[in-house]
Amino acid sequence: MKKEFIMRGQTVSGGTEVLNFSGHKKGYAYRLTEFSLYPSTSIAGNNDELYGTVTAGKIGVSPIDPDFRNEALIATTNTVTSSGWGGNLPFQGSIVNDTFLITQDLILMVQNESGAEPINWQCRFESVKMSGPEEAVTNYRQFLISDE
């Protein structure tokens, strides 16, 4: 049975959050399986363009200018809502590298191109059991990426 957990929060537009994985359980890594954004204010009457990224580097990657050549980029998502779409139905597009095993802190960065309102976000993770050699390789790989 998969062990899943969710991290969620609200971040000011242009802001970053540290998703804390220091103190993770030895022998385990985590895999990001879902990254979602949702407006935080005036949901029924606003037009919103929300963008976000999750990275394994020391600094966040711009959500409005993600570079897929950057190995530290784990996920990017955008949500566009329009009050003119008959009920404010959102469009959401996400790309998640669910093969990236996480053993260190991540940086989440969000941007609201339609205003300065904060953005609600949610990340879903699942735990992955690793052998000793797998853990060493995963930790080394993430160290190399975060040390760039």
Short mmCIF file of N, CA and C in Angstrom, two decimals:
data_model
loop_
_atom_site.label_atom_id
_atom_site.label_comp_id
_atom_site.label_asym_id
_atom_site.label_seq_id
_atom_site.Cartn_x
_atom_site.Cartn_y
_atom_site.Cartn_z
N MET A 1 0.83 -1.18 0.00
CA MET A 1 0.00 0.00 0.00
C MET A 1 0.88 1.25 0.00
N LYS A 2 0.56 2.20 -0.88
CA LYS A 2 1.31 3.44 -0.96
C LYS A 2 1.01 4.31 0.25
N LYS A 3 2.07 4.91 0.78
CA LYS A 3 1.91 5.88 1.87
C LYS A 3 2.03 7.27 1.25
N GLU A 4 0.92 7.99 1.26
CA GLU A 4 0.89 9.32 0.68
C GLU A 4 0.67 10.36 1.76
N PHE A 5 1.15 11.58 1.49
CA PHE A 5 0.84 12.70 2.36
C PHE A 5 0.79 13.96 1.52
N ILE A 6 0.19 14.99 2.10
CA ILE A 6 -0.02 16.24 1.39
C ILE A 6 0.60 17.38 2.18
N MET A 7 1.25 18.29 1.46
CA MET A 7 1.67 19.57 2.02
C MET A 7 0.83 20.62 1.29
N ARG A 8 0.30 21.56 2.04
CA ARG A 8 -0.50 22.61 1.43
C ARG A 8 -0.27 23.91 2.18
N GLY A 9 -0.55 25.00 1.48
CA GLY A 9 -0.37 26.29 2.11
C GLY A 9 -0.85 27.41 1.22
N GLN A 10 -0.52 28.62 1.63
CA GLN A 10 -0.86 29.81 0.86
C GLN A 10 0.37 30.71 0.88
N THR A 11 0.78 31.15 -0.30
CA THR A 11 2.01 31.93 -0.45
C THR A 11 1.71 33.20 -1.23
N VAL A 12 2.32 34.29 -0.80
CA VAL A 12 2.15 35.57 -1.48
C VAL A 12 2.72 35.47 -2.89
N SER A 13 2.09 36.16 -3.85
CA SER A 13 2.56 36.14 -5.23
C SER A 13 4.00 36.64 -5.30
N GLY A 14 4.84 35.91 -6.00
CA GLY A 14 6.26 36.23 -6.09
C GLY A 14 7.08 35.67 -4.95
N GLY A 15 6.43 34.98 -4.03
CA GLY A 15 7.11 34.45 -2.85
C GLY A 15 7.56 33.01 -3.01
N THR A 16 8.34 32.57 -2.04
CA THR A 16 8.83 31.19 -2.02
C THR A 16 8.50 30.56 -0.67
N GLU A 17 8.44 29.25 -0.68
CA GLU A 17 8.28 28.45 0.53
C GLU A 17 9.29 27.33 0.51
N VAL A 18 9.79 26.96 1.67
CA VAL A 18 10.65 25.78 1.78
C VAL A 18 9.77 24.61 2.20
N LEU A 19 9.78 23.56 1.39
CA LEU A 19 9.09 22.32 1.74
C LEU A 19 10.12 21.46 2.45
N ASN A 20 9.94 21.30 3.76
CA ASN A 20 10.98 20.74 4.62
C ASN A 20 10.98 19.21 4.60
N PHE A 21 12.08 18.65 4.14
CA PHE A 21 12.28 17.20 4.17
C PHE A 21 13.49 16.81 5.01
N SER A 22 14.11 17.78 5.70
CA SER A 22 15.24 17.43 6.56
C SER A 22 14.69 16.61 7.72
N GLY A 23 15.28 15.58 8.09
CA GLY A 23 14.72 14.72 9.12
C GLY A 23 13.81 13.66 8.55
N HIS A 24 13.94 13.41 7.24
CA HIS A 24 13.16 12.34 6.63
C HIS A 24 13.61 11.00 7.20
N LYS A 25 12.78 10.03 7.09
CA LYS A 25 13.05 8.70 7.63
C LYS A 25 14.15 8.01 6.83
N LYS A 26 15.16 7.49 7.53
CA LYS A 26 16.28 6.82 6.87
C LYS A 26 15.77 5.63 6.06
N GLY A 27 16.31 5.51 4.84
CA GLY A 27 15.90 4.43 3.96
C GLY A 27 14.69 4.77 3.09
N TYR A 28 14.18 5.98 3.24
CA TYR A 28 13.01 6.40 2.45
C TYR A 28 13.32 7.69 1.68
N ALA A 29 12.72 7.80 0.53
CA ALA A 29 12.70 9.03 -0.24
C ALA A 29 11.23 9.34 -0.51
N TYR A 30 10.99 10.46 -1.14
CA TYR A 30 9.63 10.87 -1.43
C TYR A 30 9.53 11.27 -2.89
N ARG A 31 8.38 11.01 -3.46
CA ARG A 31 8.13 11.30 -4.87
C ARG A 31 6.94 12.27 -4.94
N LEU A 32 7.14 13.39 -5.63
CA LEU A 32 6.05 14.33 -5.86
C LEU A 32 5.16 13.75 -6.95
N THR A 33 3.87 13.62 -6.67
CA THR A 33 2.95 13.04 -7.65
C THR A 33 1.91 14.03 -8.15
N GLU A 34 1.74 15.15 -7.43
CA GLU A 34 0.74 16.13 -7.84
C GLU A 34 1.13 17.50 -7.31
N PHE A 35 0.95 18.54 -8.14
CA PHE A 35 1.20 19.92 -7.75
C PHE A 35 0.06 20.76 -8.31
N SER A 36 -0.70 21.42 -7.43
CA SER A 36 -1.88 22.17 -7.84
C SER A 36 -1.88 23.56 -7.23
N LEU A 37 -2.48 24.51 -7.96
CA LEU A 37 -2.66 25.88 -7.49
C LEU A 37 -4.13 26.23 -7.56
N TYR A 38 -4.55 27.15 -6.67
CA TYR A 38 -5.95 27.58 -6.66
C TYR A 38 -5.99 29.01 -6.13
N PRO A 39 -6.88 29.84 -6.68
CA PRO A 39 -6.97 31.23 -6.20
C PRO A 39 -7.33 31.29 -4.72
N SER A 40 -7.02 32.43 -4.09
CA SER A 40 -7.31 32.56 -2.65
C SER A 40 -8.38 33.60 -2.34
N THR A 41 -8.68 34.49 -3.29
CA THR A 41 -9.66 35.54 -3.00
C THR A 41 -10.60 35.74 -4.18
N SER A 42 -11.80 36.18 -3.91
CA SER A 42 -12.79 36.50 -4.94
C SER A 42 -12.85 35.44 -6.04
N ILE A 43 -12.99 34.21 -5.63
CA ILE A 43 -12.92 33.09 -6.57
C ILE A 43 -14.01 33.19 -7.64
N ALA A 44 -15.19 33.64 -7.27
CA ALA A 44 -16.31 33.66 -8.21
C ALA A 44 -16.23 34.79 -9.24
N GLY A 45 -15.51 35.86 -8.95
CA GLY A 45 -15.56 36.99 -9.85
C GLY A 45 -14.22 37.41 -10.43
N ASN A 46 -13.19 36.64 -10.23
CA ASN A 46 -11.86 37.04 -10.68
C ASN A 46 -11.41 36.31 -11.93
N ASN A 47 -10.51 36.92 -12.64
CA ASN A 47 -9.74 36.25 -13.68
C ASN A 47 -8.34 36.09 -13.11
N ASP A 48 -7.84 34.88 -13.07
CA ASP A 48 -6.53 34.64 -12.47
C ASP A 48 -5.64 33.87 -13.42
N GLU A 49 -4.36 34.19 -13.39
CA GLU A 49 -3.31 33.43 -14.06
C GLU A 49 -2.29 33.09 -13.00
N LEU A 50 -2.30 31.86 -12.54
CA LEU A 50 -1.44 31.41 -11.44
C LEU A 50 -0.38 30.47 -11.98
N TYR A 51 0.86 30.66 -11.55
CA TYR A 51 1.98 29.84 -12.00
C TYR A 51 2.80 29.41 -10.79
N GLY A 52 3.37 28.20 -10.85
CA GLY A 52 4.18 27.73 -9.74
C GLY A 52 5.22 26.73 -10.19
N THR A 53 6.30 26.65 -9.40
CA THR A 53 7.35 25.65 -9.64
C THR A 53 7.78 25.05 -8.30
N VAL A 54 8.28 23.81 -8.38
CA VAL A 54 8.91 23.15 -7.24
C VAL A 54 10.28 22.69 -7.72
N THR A 55 11.32 23.07 -6.95
CA THR A 55 12.68 22.74 -7.35
C THR A 55 13.47 22.15 -6.18
N ALA A 56 14.52 21.42 -6.55
CA ALA A 56 15.41 20.81 -5.55
C ALA A 56 16.69 21.62 -5.39
N GLY A 57 16.80 22.75 -6.03
CA GLY A 57 18.00 23.57 -5.93
C GLY A 57 17.99 24.46 -4.70
N LYS A 58 19.00 25.32 -4.60
CA LYS A 58 19.10 26.24 -3.47
C LYS A 58 18.16 27.43 -3.62
N ILE A 59 17.81 27.76 -4.88
CA ILE A 59 16.90 28.86 -5.13
C ILE A 59 15.77 28.37 -6.03
N GLY A 60 14.66 29.06 -5.99
CA GLY A 60 13.51 28.69 -6.80
C GLY A 60 13.73 29.03 -8.27
N VAL A 61 12.98 28.34 -9.12
CA VAL A 61 12.98 28.62 -10.56
C VAL A 61 11.74 29.46 -10.84
N SER A 62 11.91 30.52 -11.63
CA SER A 62 10.80 31.41 -11.94
C SER A 62 9.63 30.64 -12.52
N PRO A 63 8.45 30.77 -11.91
CA PRO A 63 7.27 30.04 -12.41
C PRO A 63 6.79 30.54 -13.77
N ILE A 64 7.13 31.78 -14.13
CA ILE A 64 6.68 32.30 -15.42
C ILE A 64 7.74 32.12 -16.50
N ASP A 65 8.87 31.53 -16.15
CA ASP A 65 9.95 31.31 -17.12
C ASP A 65 10.72 30.02 -16.78
N PRO A 66 10.03 28.88 -16.65
CA PRO A 66 10.73 27.64 -16.26
C PRO A 66 11.61 27.13 -17.40
N ASP A 67 12.77 26.62 -17.04
CA ASP A 67 13.72 26.06 -18.00
C ASP A 67 13.80 24.56 -17.75
N PHE A 68 13.26 23.77 -18.67
CA PHE A 68 13.19 22.32 -18.48
C PHE A 68 14.55 21.65 -18.58
N ARG A 69 15.58 22.39 -18.96
CA ARG A 69 16.94 21.83 -18.95
C ARG A 69 17.53 21.82 -17.54
N ASN A 70 16.91 22.54 -16.63
CA ASN A 70 17.36 22.62 -15.25
C ASN A 70 16.98 21.34 -14.52
N GLU A 71 17.96 20.54 -14.14
CA GLU A 71 17.69 19.25 -13.48
C GLU A 71 17.01 19.41 -12.13
N ALA A 72 17.14 20.58 -11.52
CA ALA A 72 16.53 20.81 -10.22
C ALA A 72 15.02 21.03 -10.31
N LEU A 73 14.51 21.36 -11.49
CA LEU A 73 13.08 21.61 -11.66
C LEU A 73 12.33 20.28 -11.60
N ILE A 74 11.49 20.14 -10.57
CA ILE A 74 10.74 18.90 -10.38
C ILE A 74 9.32 19.04 -10.92
N ALA A 75 8.73 20.22 -10.77
CA ALA A 75 7.35 20.39 -11.21
C ALA A 75 7.07 21.84 -11.58
N THR A 76 6.17 22.00 -12.53
CA THR A 76 5.65 23.31 -12.89
C THR A 76 4.17 23.16 -13.16
N THR A 77 3.40 24.18 -12.79
CA THR A 77 1.96 24.12 -13.01
C THR A 77 1.43 25.52 -13.27
N ASN A 78 0.33 25.58 -13.98
CA ASN A 78 -0.37 26.85 -14.16
C ASN A 78 -1.87 26.60 -14.09
N THR A 79 -2.56 27.60 -13.55
CA THR A 79 -4.01 27.56 -13.45
C THR A 79 -4.53 28.89 -13.96
N VAL A 80 -5.47 28.84 -14.88
CA VAL A 80 -6.08 30.04 -15.42
C VAL A 80 -7.58 29.93 -15.19
N THR A 81 -8.15 30.95 -14.54
CA THR A 81 -9.59 30.99 -14.32
C THR A 81 -10.14 32.26 -14.95
N SER A 82 -11.37 32.19 -15.39
CA SER A 82 -12.02 33.35 -15.99
C SER A 82 -13.48 33.35 -15.58
N SER A 83 -13.94 34.48 -15.06
CA SER A 83 -15.35 34.56 -14.65
C SER A 83 -16.27 34.50 -15.86
N GLY A 84 -15.73 34.68 -17.06
CA GLY A 84 -16.53 34.61 -18.27
C GLY A 84 -16.70 33.21 -18.83
N TRP A 85 -16.19 32.20 -18.15
CA TRP A 85 -16.26 30.82 -18.64
C TRP A 85 -17.48 30.09 -18.10
N GLY A 86 -18.53 30.79 -17.78
CA GLY A 86 -19.76 30.15 -17.32
C GLY A 86 -19.58 29.38 -16.03
N GLY A 87 -19.21 30.04 -14.99
CA GLY A 87 -19.06 29.38 -13.71
C GLY A 87 -17.63 29.33 -13.23
N ASN A 88 -16.74 30.07 -13.86
CA ASN A 88 -15.37 30.19 -13.39
C ASN A 88 -14.63 28.86 -13.36
N LEU A 89 -14.84 28.03 -14.37
CA LEU A 89 -14.13 26.77 -14.44
C LEU A 89 -12.67 27.01 -14.76
N PRO A 90 -11.75 26.40 -14.00
CA PRO A 90 -10.33 26.65 -14.24
C PRO A 90 -9.76 25.72 -15.31
N PHE A 91 -8.69 26.20 -15.93
CA PHE A 91 -7.82 25.35 -16.75
C PHE A 91 -6.56 25.15 -15.94
N GLN A 92 -6.11 23.91 -15.84
CA GLN A 92 -4.86 23.65 -15.13
C GLN A 92 -4.00 22.71 -15.95
N GLY A 93 -2.74 23.07 -16.07
CA GLY A 93 -1.76 22.22 -16.73
C GLY A 93 -0.58 22.02 -15.80
N SER A 94 -0.17 20.78 -15.60
CA SER A 94 0.95 20.48 -14.72
C SER A 94 1.89 19.50 -15.38
N ILE A 95 3.17 19.70 -15.12
CA ILE A 95 4.18 18.73 -15.51
C ILE A 95 4.97 18.40 -14.25
N VAL A 96 4.97 17.13 -13.87
CA VAL A 96 5.65 16.67 -12.66
C VAL A 96 6.62 15.57 -13.03
N ASN A 97 7.87 15.74 -12.62
CA ASN A 97 8.87 14.68 -12.79
C ASN A 97 8.72 13.72 -11.62
N ASP A 98 7.85 12.73 -11.79
CA ASP A 98 7.57 11.80 -10.68
C ASP A 98 8.61 10.68 -10.57
N THR A 99 9.70 10.79 -11.34
CA THR A 99 10.81 9.85 -11.17
C THR A 99 11.89 10.42 -10.26
N PHE A 100 11.79 11.71 -9.92
CA PHE A 100 12.78 12.36 -9.06
C PHE A 100 12.52 11.97 -7.61
N LEU A 101 13.50 11.33 -6.97
CA LEU A 101 13.35 10.94 -5.57
C LEU A 101 13.90 12.04 -4.68
N ILE A 102 13.11 12.45 -3.71
CA ILE A 102 13.41 13.61 -2.87
C ILE A 102 13.91 13.16 -1.51
N THR A 103 15.06 13.69 -1.10
CA THR A 103 15.59 13.42 0.24
C THR A 103 16.02 14.71 0.94
N GLN A 104 15.89 15.85 0.26
CA GLN A 104 16.29 17.13 0.84
C GLN A 104 15.17 18.14 0.63
N ASP A 105 15.30 19.30 1.28
CA ASP A 105 14.28 20.33 1.18
C ASP A 105 14.07 20.78 -0.26
N LEU A 106 12.85 21.22 -0.54
CA LEU A 106 12.49 21.74 -1.86
C LEU A 106 12.11 23.21 -1.74
N ILE A 107 12.15 23.91 -2.87
CA ILE A 107 11.73 25.30 -2.92
C ILE A 107 10.49 25.40 -3.82
N LEU A 108 9.42 25.93 -3.27
CA LEU A 108 8.20 26.17 -4.02
C LEU A 108 8.12 27.68 -4.29
N MET A 109 7.82 28.05 -5.52
CA MET A 109 7.72 29.46 -5.89
C MET A 109 6.43 29.66 -6.68
N VAL A 110 5.69 30.74 -6.38
CA VAL A 110 4.42 31.00 -7.07
C VAL A 110 4.38 32.44 -7.59
N GLN A 111 3.55 32.64 -8.62
CA GLN A 111 3.36 33.96 -9.20
C GLN A 111 1.93 34.10 -9.67
N ASN A 112 1.27 35.21 -9.31
CA ASN A 112 -0.06 35.52 -9.79
C ASN A 112 0.09 36.66 -10.79
N GLU A 113 -0.06 36.36 -12.06
CA GLU A 113 0.12 37.37 -13.11
C GLU A 113 -1.06 38.31 -13.21
N SER A 114 -2.15 38.01 -12.50
CA SER A 114 -3.35 38.84 -12.59
C SER A 114 -3.48 39.80 -11.41
N GLY A 115 -2.58 39.74 -10.47
CA GLY A 115 -2.67 40.61 -9.30
C GLY A 115 -1.70 40.17 -8.23
N ALA A 116 -1.84 40.76 -7.07
CA ALA A 116 -0.90 40.48 -5.98
C ALA A 116 -1.48 39.53 -4.93
N GLU A 117 -2.66 38.97 -5.20
CA GLU A 117 -3.29 38.10 -4.21
C GLU A 117 -2.43 36.86 -3.97
N PRO A 118 -2.46 36.35 -2.74
CA PRO A 118 -1.74 35.11 -2.45
C PRO A 118 -2.35 33.94 -3.22
N ILE A 119 -1.61 32.86 -3.28
CA ILE A 119 -2.00 31.68 -4.04
C ILE A 119 -2.04 30.47 -3.11
N ASN A 120 -3.14 29.72 -3.16
CA ASN A 120 -3.24 28.44 -2.45
C ASN A 120 -2.52 27.38 -3.28
N TRP A 121 -1.80 26.50 -2.62
CA TRP A 121 -1.09 25.42 -3.33
C TRP A 121 -1.20 24.13 -2.55
N GLN A 122 -1.05 23.04 -3.28
CA GLN A 122 -1.06 21.71 -2.67
C GLN A 122 -0.12 20.81 -3.43
N CYS A 123 0.69 20.06 -2.67
CA CYS A 123 1.60 19.06 -3.23
C CYS A 123 1.29 17.71 -2.60
N ARG A 124 1.18 16.68 -3.42
CA ARG A 124 0.95 15.32 -2.93
C ARG A 124 2.23 14.52 -3.15
N PHE A 125 2.66 13.82 -2.11
CA PHE A 125 3.87 13.02 -2.15
C PHE A 125 3.56 11.57 -1.77
N GLU A 126 4.38 10.67 -2.24
CA GLU A 126 4.31 9.29 -1.76
C GLU A 126 5.70 8.88 -1.31
N SER A 127 5.75 8.04 -0.28
CA SER A 127 7.04 7.58 0.22
C SER A 127 7.51 6.37 -0.59
N VAL A 128 8.83 6.27 -0.73
CA VAL A 128 9.45 5.21 -1.52
C VAL A 128 10.55 4.58 -0.67
N LYS A 129 10.47 3.29 -0.44
CA LYS A 129 11.52 2.57 0.30
C LYS A 129 12.72 2.36 -0.61
N MET A 130 13.92 2.64 -0.08
CA MET A 130 15.15 2.48 -0.86
C MET A 130 16.11 1.55 -0.15
N SER A 131 16.93 0.86 -0.95
CA SER A 131 18.02 0.08 -0.38
C SER A 131 19.16 1.03 -0.02
N GLY A 132 20.16 0.56 0.68
CA GLY A 132 21.31 1.38 1.05
C GLY A 132 22.01 2.02 -0.14
N PRO A 133 22.35 1.25 -1.19
CA PRO A 133 22.99 1.85 -2.36
C PRO A 133 22.08 2.85 -3.08
N GLU A 134 20.79 2.57 -3.18
CA GLU A 134 19.86 3.51 -3.81
C GLU A 134 19.81 4.83 -3.04
N GLU A 135 19.82 4.72 -1.71
CA GLU A 135 19.79 5.91 -0.88
C GLU A 135 21.05 6.76 -1.08
N ALA A 136 22.19 6.11 -1.16
CA ALA A 136 23.46 6.83 -1.37
C ALA A 136 23.45 7.56 -2.71
N VAL A 137 23.00 6.88 -3.76
CA VAL A 137 22.96 7.49 -5.10
C VAL A 137 21.97 8.65 -5.13
N THR A 138 20.80 8.47 -4.53
CA THR A 138 19.78 9.52 -4.50
C THR A 138 20.27 10.75 -3.75
N ASN A 139 20.87 10.53 -2.58
CA ASN A 139 21.41 11.65 -1.79
C ASN A 139 22.52 12.37 -2.55
N TYR A 140 23.40 11.63 -3.20
CA TYR A 140 24.50 12.23 -3.95
C TYR A 140 23.96 13.04 -5.13
N ARG A 141 23.00 12.48 -5.84
CA ARG A 141 22.42 13.19 -6.99
C ARG A 141 21.78 14.50 -6.54
N GLN A 142 21.01 14.45 -5.47
CA GLN A 142 20.36 15.67 -5.01
C GLN A 142 21.39 16.67 -4.47
N PHE A 143 22.46 16.18 -3.84
CA PHE A 143 23.53 17.07 -3.39
C PHE A 143 24.15 17.80 -4.57
N LEU A 144 24.44 17.07 -5.65
CA LEU A 144 25.04 17.69 -6.84
C LEU A 144 24.13 18.77 -7.43
N ILE A 145 22.83 18.50 -7.48
CA ILE A 145 21.89 19.46 -8.04
C ILE A 145 21.78 20.69 -7.13
N SER A 146 21.69 20.49 -5.83
CA SER A 146 21.50 21.62 -4.92
C SER A 146 22.80 22.39 -4.70
N ASP A 147 23.93 21.82 -5.10
CA ASP A 147 25.22 22.48 -4.92
C ASP A 147 25.61 23.33 -6.13
N GLU A 148 24.80 23.31 -7.20
CA GLU A 148 25.14 24.08 -8.41
C GLU A 148 24.96 25.57 -8.20
#
